Coordinates of C-alpha atoms and ligand atoms in Angstrom, one line a residue:
M1 CA 6.1 2.5 23.9
A2 CA 8.6 2.7 21.1
A3 CA 7.4 3.6 17.6
R4 CA 6.9 0.7 15.3
Q5 CA 9.7 0.5 12.7
I6 CA 8.2 0.2 9.2
I7 CA 9.4 0.0 5.6
I8 CA 6.8 1.2 3.1
D9 CA 7.1 -0.6 -0.2
T10 CA 5.3 1.5 -2.7
D11 CA 4.3 2.4 -6.3
P12 CA 3.1 6.0 -6.0
G13 CA 0.2 6.5 -7.1
Q14 CA -2.0 9.2 -5.5
D15 CA -3.3 6.9 -2.8
D16 CA 0.2 5.7 -2.0
A17 CA 1.2 9.3 -1.6
V18 CA -1.5 9.9 1.0
A19 CA -0.5 6.7 2.8
I20 CA 3.1 7.9 3.0
L21 CA 2.1 11.4 4.2
F22 CA -0.2 9.8 6.8
A23 CA 2.7 7.6 8.2
L24 CA 5.1 10.5 8.2
A25 CA 2.6 12.6 10.2
C26 CA 2.7 10.0 13.1
P27 CA 6.4 9.7 14.2
E28 CA 5.3 8.9 17.7
T29 CA 3.7 5.7 16.5
L30 CA 5.4 4.9 13.2
D31 CA 9.2 5.1 12.6
V32 CA 9.4 5.1 8.8
L33 CA 12.8 3.6 8.0
A34 CA 12.6 4.1 4.3
L35 CA 10.5 4.0 1.2
T36 CA 11.3 1.1 -1.2
C37 CA 9.8 1.7 -4.7
V38 CA 8.5 -0.9 -7.1
A39 CA 7.0 -0.7 -10.6
G40 CA 3.2 -0.8 -10.5
N41 CA 0.9 2.1 -11.1
V42 CA 3.6 3.6 -13.3
P43 CA 7.1 2.4 -14.3
L44 CA 9.9 2.4 -11.7
A45 CA 11.5 5.6 -12.9
L46 CA 8.2 7.4 -12.1
T47 CA 7.5 5.7 -8.8
T48 CA 11.0 6.6 -7.5
R49 CA 10.4 10.2 -8.7
N50 CA 7.0 10.4 -7.1
A51 CA 8.1 8.9 -3.8
R52 CA 10.8 11.6 -3.5
M53 CA 8.4 14.3 -4.3
I54 CA 6.1 13.2 -1.5
C55 CA 9.0 13.0 0.9
E56 CA 9.9 16.6 0.0
L57 CA 6.3 17.8 0.3
A58 CA 6.4 16.3 3.9
G59 CA 9.7 18.1 4.6
R60 CA 11.5 14.7 4.8
S61 CA 14.2 14.9 2.2
D62 CA 16.3 13.0 4.7
L63 CA 14.2 9.8 4.3
P64 CA 16.0 7.1 2.3
V65 CA 14.2 6.2 -0.9
F66 CA 15.4 3.1 -2.8
A67 CA 14.6 1.8 -6.3
G68 CA 13.5 -1.8 -6.4
C69 CA 12.3 -4.1 -9.1
D70 CA 11.2 -2.7 -12.5
S71 CA 9.1 -5.6 -13.6
P72 CA 7.0 -8.4 -12.1
L73 CA 8.3 -12.0 -11.8
G74 CA 8.0 -13.6 -15.2
R75 CA 5.4 -11.3 -16.5
E76 CA 5.1 -8.1 -18.5
L77 CA 4.4 -5.0 -16.3
V78 CA 0.8 -3.8 -16.4
T79 CA 0.5 -0.1 -15.3
A80 CA -2.5 2.1 -14.4
E81 CA -1.9 5.5 -16.0
H82 CA -5.7 5.6 -16.8
V83 CA -6.3 5.8 -13.1
H84 CA -3.3 7.8 -11.8
G85 CA -2.4 9.9 -14.9
R86 CA 0.8 9.7 -17.0
S87 CA 3.0 10.8 -14.1
G88 CA 1.3 8.6 -11.6
L89 CA 0.9 11.7 -9.4
D90 CA -1.3 13.9 -11.5
G91 CA -3.4 16.4 -9.6
P92 CA -1.2 18.7 -7.5
D93 CA 1.5 20.8 -9.1
L94 CA 4.6 19.6 -7.1
P95 CA 8.3 20.4 -8.0
E96 CA 10.6 17.8 -9.4
P97 CA 12.5 16.1 -6.6
A98 CA 15.9 17.4 -5.6
M99 CA 16.8 14.6 -3.1
P100 CA 18.8 11.7 -4.5
L101 CA 17.8 8.1 -4.7
Q102 CA 19.9 5.7 -2.5
D103 CA 22.5 3.7 -4.4
R104 CA 21.6 0.3 -3.1
H105 CA 18.8 -1.8 -4.5
A106 CA 15.6 -1.8 -2.5
V107 CA 15.7 -5.6 -2.1
D108 CA 19.2 -5.5 -0.6
F109 CA 18.1 -2.8 1.8
I110 CA 15.1 -4.9 2.9
I111 CA 17.4 -7.9 3.4
E112 CA 20.1 -6.0 5.3
T113 CA 17.6 -4.2 7.5
L114 CA 15.8 -7.4 8.5
R115 CA 19.2 -9.1 9.2
T116 CA 20.7 -6.3 11.2
R117 CA 17.8 -5.0 13.3
P118 CA 16.5 -7.3 16.2
S119 CA 14.2 -10.0 15.0
G120 CA 10.6 -9.1 15.1
T121 CA 11.1 -5.4 15.2
V122 CA 10.5 -4.4 11.5
T123 CA 7.1 -4.3 9.8
L124 CA 6.8 -4.4 6.0
V125 CA 4.0 -2.2 4.6
P126 CA 3.6 -3.2 0.9
I127 CA 1.1 -0.9 -0.9
G128 CA 2.0 -1.9 -4.5
P129 CA 2.8 -5.2 -6.3
L130 CA 4.8 -7.6 -4.1
T131 CA 7.8 -8.0 -6.4
N132 CA 10.4 -6.5 -4.0
I133 CA 9.2 -8.4 -1.0
A134 CA 9.1 -11.8 -2.9
T135 CA 12.5 -11.1 -4.4
A136 CA 13.9 -10.4 -0.9
F137 CA 12.3 -13.5 0.5
T138 CA 13.7 -15.7 -2.3
K139 CA 17.2 -14.2 -2.2
A140 CA 17.4 -14.4 1.6
P141 CA 14.8 -16.9 3.1
D142 CA 16.4 -16.4 6.5
I143 CA 14.7 -12.9 6.9
I144 CA 11.2 -14.3 6.7
E145 CA 11.1 -15.4 10.4
R146 CA 12.6 -12.0 11.4
V147 CA 9.6 -10.0 10.0
Q148 CA 7.4 -8.5 12.7
D149 CA 4.4 -8.2 10.4
I150 CA 3.4 -7.6 6.8
V151 CA 0.5 -5.2 6.5
L152 CA -0.4 -4.9 2.8
M153 CA -3.0 -3.4 0.6
G154 CA -4.2 -5.9 -2.0
G155 CA -6.6 -8.6 -2.9
A156 CA -10.4 -8.8 -2.8
H157 CA -13.0 -11.3 -1.6
A158 CA -16.7 -10.2 -1.9
A159 CA -15.6 -6.9 -3.4
H160 CA -14.6 -8.5 -6.8
G161 CA -11.5 -7.6 -8.8
N162 CA -10.7 -4.1 -10.0
V163 CA -8.4 -5.1 -12.9
T164 CA -10.2 -8.4 -13.9
P165 CA -13.4 -9.8 -12.6
A166 CA -11.3 -11.9 -10.2
A167 CA -8.2 -9.9 -9.4
E168 CA -7.2 -6.7 -7.6
F169 CA -4.4 -4.6 -9.2
N170 CA -1.5 -5.1 -6.8
I171 CA -1.9 -8.9 -6.8
H172 CA -2.7 -9.1 -10.5
V173 CA 0.4 -7.3 -11.6
D174 CA 2.6 -9.9 -9.9
P175 CA 0.7 -13.0 -8.9
A176 CA 3.9 -15.1 -8.5
A177 CA 5.3 -12.6 -6.0
A178 CA 2.0 -12.5 -4.2
A179 CA 1.9 -16.3 -4.0
C180 CA 5.5 -16.2 -2.5
V181 CA 4.5 -13.7 0.1
F182 CA 1.2 -15.2 1.1
G183 CA 2.9 -18.6 1.3
A184 CA 6.0 -17.5 3.1
G185 CA 4.7 -18.0 6.7
A186 CA 5.4 -14.5 7.9
P187 CA 2.7 -12.8 9.9
L188 CA 0.3 -11.2 7.4
T189 CA -2.5 -8.6 7.5
V190 CA -4.3 -7.8 4.3
L191 CA -6.4 -4.7 3.6
P192 CA -8.3 -5.7 0.5
L193 CA -10.9 -3.9 -1.7
D194 CA -13.5 -5.3 0.7
V195 CA -12.5 -2.6 3.2
T196 CA -10.9 0.0 0.9
H197 CA -14.1 0.3 -1.1
K198 CA -15.8 1.5 2.1
A199 CA -13.2 4.3 2.5
L200 CA -14.5 6.6 -0.1
V201 CA -13.3 10.2 -0.5
T202 CA -16.7 11.9 -0.5
P203 CA -16.9 15.6 -1.5
A204 CA -17.2 16.5 2.2
R205 CA -14.0 14.5 3.1
N206 CA -12.1 16.1 0.2
A207 CA -13.3 19.5 1.4
A208 CA -11.9 18.7 4.9
F209 CA -8.5 17.9 3.3
R210 CA -8.5 21.3 1.6
A211 CA -9.8 23.1 4.7
I212 CA -6.5 22.1 6.5
G213 CA -5.1 25.2 4.8
T214 CA -1.5 23.9 4.3
R215 CA 0.5 22.8 1.3
V216 CA 0.0 19.2 2.4
G217 CA -3.7 19.6 2.8
D218 CA -4.0 21.3 -0.6
A219 CA -1.9 18.6 -2.2
V220 CA -4.0 15.8 -0.7
G221 CA -7.2 17.6 -1.9
A222 CA -5.7 17.7 -5.4
L223 CA -4.4 14.1 -5.3
T224 CA -7.7 12.6 -4.1
G225 CA -9.7 14.9 -6.4
F226 CA -7.8 13.8 -9.5
Y227 CA -8.0 10.2 -8.5
E228 CA -11.8 10.4 -8.2
R229 CA -12.5 11.0 -11.8
Y230 CA -11.9 7.3 -12.7
H231 CA -14.4 5.9 -10.2
P232 CA -17.8 7.5 -10.4
E233 CA -19.4 4.7 -12.4
R234 CA -18.2 2.2 -9.8
H235 CA -18.8 4.1 -6.6
G236 CA -21.3 6.7 -7.7
A237 CA -21.1 10.2 -6.5
D238 CA -19.7 9.1 -3.2
G239 CA -16.2 9.4 -4.4
A240 CA -13.1 7.3 -5.0
P241 CA -11.8 4.6 -2.6
L242 CA -8.7 5.6 -0.7
H243 CA -6.9 2.2 -0.8
D244 CA -3.4 2.5 0.6
P245 CA -3.9 4.8 3.6
C246 CA -6.1 2.0 5.1
T247 CA -2.8 0.1 5.9
I248 CA -1.6 3.1 8.0
G249 CA -5.0 3.5 9.6
W250 CA -4.8 -0.2 10.7
L251 CA -1.3 0.3 12.2
L252 CA -2.5 3.5 14.1
Q253 CA -5.9 2.4 15.2
P254 CA -6.9 -1.2 14.4
D255 CA -10.1 -0.8 16.5
L256 CA -11.4 1.3 13.6
F257 CA -11.5 -2.0 11.6
S258 CA -13.0 -5.5 11.6
A259 CA -11.0 -8.5 10.6
R260 CA -11.1 -12.3 10.4
R261 CA -8.4 -14.9 10.4
V262 CA -8.7 -16.9 7.2
N263 CA -6.7 -18.9 4.6
V264 CA -5.9 -16.9 1.5
E265 CA -4.2 -18.5 -1.5
I266 CA -3.3 -16.8 -4.8
E267 CA -4.4 -18.1 -8.2
T268 CA -1.3 -18.4 -10.5
G269 CA -2.5 -21.1 -12.9
S270 CA -5.6 -19.9 -14.8
E271 CA -5.3 -16.8 -16.9
L272 CA -9.1 -16.3 -16.4
T273 CA -8.6 -15.9 -12.6
M274 CA -4.9 -15.0 -12.5
G275 CA -4.1 -13.1 -9.3
M276 CA -7.3 -13.9 -7.6
T277 CA -7.1 -14.0 -3.8
V278 CA -9.0 -17.2 -3.0
V279 CA -10.4 -16.5 0.5
D280 CA -11.6 -19.5 2.6
W281 CA -14.1 -17.2 4.4
W282 CA -16.2 -20.0 5.9
G283 CA -13.3 -22.4 6.6
V284 CA -14.5 -25.0 4.2
T285 CA -11.0 -26.3 3.5
D286 CA -8.4 -27.7 5.9
R287 CA -6.0 -25.0 4.7
P288 CA -4.5 -23.2 7.8
A289 CA -5.4 -19.5 8.4
N290 CA -2.5 -17.5 7.1
T291 CA -4.0 -14.0 7.0
T292 CA -5.7 -11.4 9.1
F293 CA -8.2 -10.3 6.5
V294 CA -9.6 -6.8 7.2
H295 CA -13.1 -6.4 5.8
D296 CA -14.8 -3.5 7.5
I297 CA -14.0 0.1 8.6
N298 CA -15.4 3.0 10.6
A299 CA -14.9 5.2 7.6
Q300 CA -15.8 8.6 9.1
A301 CA -13.5 8.0 12.1
F302 CA -10.8 6.9 9.7
F303 CA -11.1 10.1 7.7
D304 CA -11.2 12.2 10.8
L305 CA -8.0 10.6 12.0
L306 CA -6.3 11.0 8.6
T307 CA -7.3 14.6 8.3
E308 CA -6.2 15.5 11.8
R309 CA -2.8 13.8 11.3
L310 CA -2.2 15.4 7.9
A311 CA -2.7 18.8 9.5
R312 CA 0.5 18.2 11.5
L313 CA 2.7 18.3 8.5
Ligands
LIG1 O1 -6.0 -1.8 -6.3 C1 -5.6 -0.7 -5.6 C2 -4.1 -0.7 -5.5 O2 -3.5 -0.6 -6.8 C3 -3.5 0.5 -4.7 O3 -2.3 0.2 -4.1 C4 -3.2 1.5 -5.9 O4 -2.2 2.4 -5.5 C5 -2.7 0.6 -6.9 O5 -1.4 0.3 -6.6
LIG2 CA1 -0.3 1.5 -4.5

């Protein structure tokens, strides 16, 4: 069976970095066409830097990296240096990137790729704010029906928000973009905090990364080790949630997860709940199910798969 063609839209970010490495370690299953970068965890200049550093760490300086939108739709950018460090990739000591950025804008690359490749053959994997995806859908609505799937990290239902009581970071940064994507009608699979908060990097799991004994294993140990310092009061000594790699785990082995088809709408009116993913979990409205909402994971099997695949790089 041919590998699934994917575009990873990203705001690296330590967990983005692990997701990118995870995907690049599985070429038999995932054909990563490009990385498209967006402002989110840190400003765009840093997300494009960090994305290229991760490509070079994986030995993939050939992979096209595109710069996308540098601010959300109609809102000021909110970043997360307090979580990811000033660079957005604090933890490992990695060299500055040598590979160039692509000249074209990420949004134009997404549009052209969906228009030129056969319909239904390209999956979008957004793991940051949805600004690039929404901008592409608005600029070229014809591409929406050509999307094979959107598999995104974002949102929360019973897990509560991580930026406000109501909202998860990726959705909160650009609620208008999220409303566009969730309302576009393309196939949509969401990996929210409900599942990522069950994918905790425990000390044993971090030690397994470091035991790989390679540059990649050491870097992932440092990336997830740095990222952890922010979370102890939320997740206790168990460790930090590894959000973005859950999208890749779903694409590789969906049977490690549990999901439910539900309607999800995005709050864009109230500042109090701005960016909330309003999940009709019990089907109490007549709103059609638009989302495969992933809510559970076999965490140890997920980490075993991740560690085994990272050892390939
Ligand atoms: O809320 C977690 C999400 O926000 C992850 O994608 C993390 O990288 C940040 O972008
Ligand atoms: Ca991210």
